[in-house]
């Protein structure tokens, strides 16, 4: 799941997100349904599965209304802002980044 999210971010299809947290969110959403959903003749599983899948996509993907990056300069700016926000979080001490290192270290 994490690899799929990372590939989606790299290709520009998904918004920049912490891939681990996003993967755990999707997996948690899918696992939790077993606790509250009980399929039956008046409550079929397919619509619930469709909605959960759409929720996962909506959480990760750029909205359709933003258009392609080539035809929508505002989307390119949005991507830059989100990438900068992600980079700032990545480089923050809370993320475990050592100022003298080029890679994040383990969290304390």
Tab-separated table of C-alpha atoms in Angstrom, residues 19-105:
chain	number	residue	atom	x	y	z
A	19	UNK	CA	3.042	7.535	2.602
A	20	UNK	CA	3.177	5.501	5.810
A	21	UNK	CA	0.437	7.510	7.500
A	22	UNK	CA	-1.721	7.483	4.360
A	23	UNK	CA	-1.303	3.716	3.978
A	24	UNK	CA	-2.194	3.112	7.619
A	25	UNK	CA	-5.238	5.372	7.226
A	26	UNK	CA	-6.547	3.424	4.248
A	27	UNK	CA	-5.824	0.064	5.860
A	28	UNK	CA	-7.416	1.184	9.124
A	29	UNK	CA	-10.519	2.421	7.316
A	30	UNK	CA	-10.865	-0.911	5.542
A	31	UNK	CA	-10.231	-2.982	8.677
A	32	UNK	CA	-12.595	-1.009	10.892
A	33	UNK	CA	-15.594	-1.673	8.638
A	34	UNK	CA	-15.656	-5.248	9.949
A	35	UNK	CA	-16.635	-3.915	13.371
A	36	UNK	CA	-19.595	-1.814	12.324
A	37	UNK	CA	-20.921	-3.197	9.039
A	38	UNK	CA	-23.125	-6.268	8.928
A	39	UNK	CA	-24.270	-7.072	5.383
A	40	UNK	CA	-27.757	-8.277	4.754
A	41	UNK	CA	-30.457	-8.245	2.129
A	42	UNK	CA	-31.304	-4.617	2.897
A	43	UNK	CA	-27.623	-3.654	3.395
A	44	UNK	CA	-25.503	-5.182	0.602
A	45	UNK	CA	-21.717	-5.029	0.860
A	46	UNK	CA	-21.048	-3.646	-2.636
A	47	UNK	CA	-22.202	-0.045	-2.024
A	48	UNK	CA	-20.204	0.093	1.204
A	49	UNK	CA	-17.104	-1.258	-0.527
A	50	UNK	CA	-17.564	1.262	-3.355
A	51	UNK	CA	-17.868	4.144	-0.873
A	52	UNK	CA	-14.795	3.045	1.101
A	53	UNK	CA	-12.764	2.780	-2.101
A	54	UNK	CA	-13.916	6.241	-3.186
A	55	UNK	CA	-13.051	7.657	0.259
A	56	UNK	CA	-9.511	6.287	-0.072
A	57	UNK	CA	-9.093	7.786	-3.538
A	58	UNK	CA	-10.551	11.118	-2.404
A	59	UNK	CA	-8.097	11.213	0.486
A	60	UNK	CA	-5.087	10.780	-1.806
A	61	UNK	CA	-5.861	11.992	-5.306
A	62	UNK	CA	-6.105	15.507	-6.618
A	63	UNK	CA	-9.714	16.550	-7.156
A	64	UNK	CA	-10.905	16.082	-10.742
A	65	UNK	CA	-11.884	19.751	-10.913
A	66	UNK	CA	-8.249	20.860	-10.741
A	67	UNK	CA	-7.545	19.569	-14.257
A	68	UNK	CA	-4.196	18.413	-15.555
A	69	UNK	CA	-0.991	20.111	-14.511
A	70	UNK	CA	-0.271	21.138	-18.110
A	71	UNK	CA	-3.606	22.927	-18.543
A	72	UNK	CA	-4.083	24.300	-15.052
A	73	UNK	CA	-1.309	26.549	-13.692
A	74	UNK	CA	-3.153	26.803	-10.365
A	75	UNK	CA	-2.771	23.047	-9.930
A	76	UNK	CA	0.971	23.329	-10.510
A	77	UNK	CA	1.150	26.031	-7.831
A	78	UNK	CA	-0.966	23.903	-5.514
A	79	UNK	CA	1.390	20.968	-6.025
A	80	UNK	CA	4.413	23.178	-5.319
A	81	UNK	CA	2.824	24.476	-2.110
A	82	UNK	CA	1.939	20.973	-0.947
A	83	UNK	CA	5.417	19.715	-1.817
A	84	UNK	CA	6.978	22.591	0.120
A	85	UNK	CA	4.715	21.910	3.102
A	86	UNK	CA	5.707	18.243	2.984
A	87	UNK	CA	9.401	19.152	2.696
A	88	UNK	CA	9.172	21.520	5.663
A	89	UNK	CA	7.538	18.803	7.767
A	90	UNK	CA	10.133	16.297	6.566
A	91	UNK	CA	12.997	18.593	7.567
A	92	UNK	CA	11.523	19.533	10.930
A	93	UNK	CA	13.088	18.259	14.156
A	94	UNK	CA	9.759	16.603	15.055
A	95	UNK	CA	10.186	14.299	12.054
A	96	UNK	CA	13.562	13.252	13.430
A	97	UNK	CA	15.704	15.082	10.893
A	98	UNK	CA	19.243	15.870	11.974
A	99	UNK	CA	20.229	19.320	10.633
A	100	UNK	CA	23.622	17.962	9.540
A	101	UNK	CA	22.185	14.967	7.731
A	102	UNK	CA	20.615	14.590	4.306
A	103	UNK	CA	18.311	11.796	5.496
A	104	UNK	CA	15.905	11.647	8.421
A	105	UNK	CA	17.079	9.761	11.412
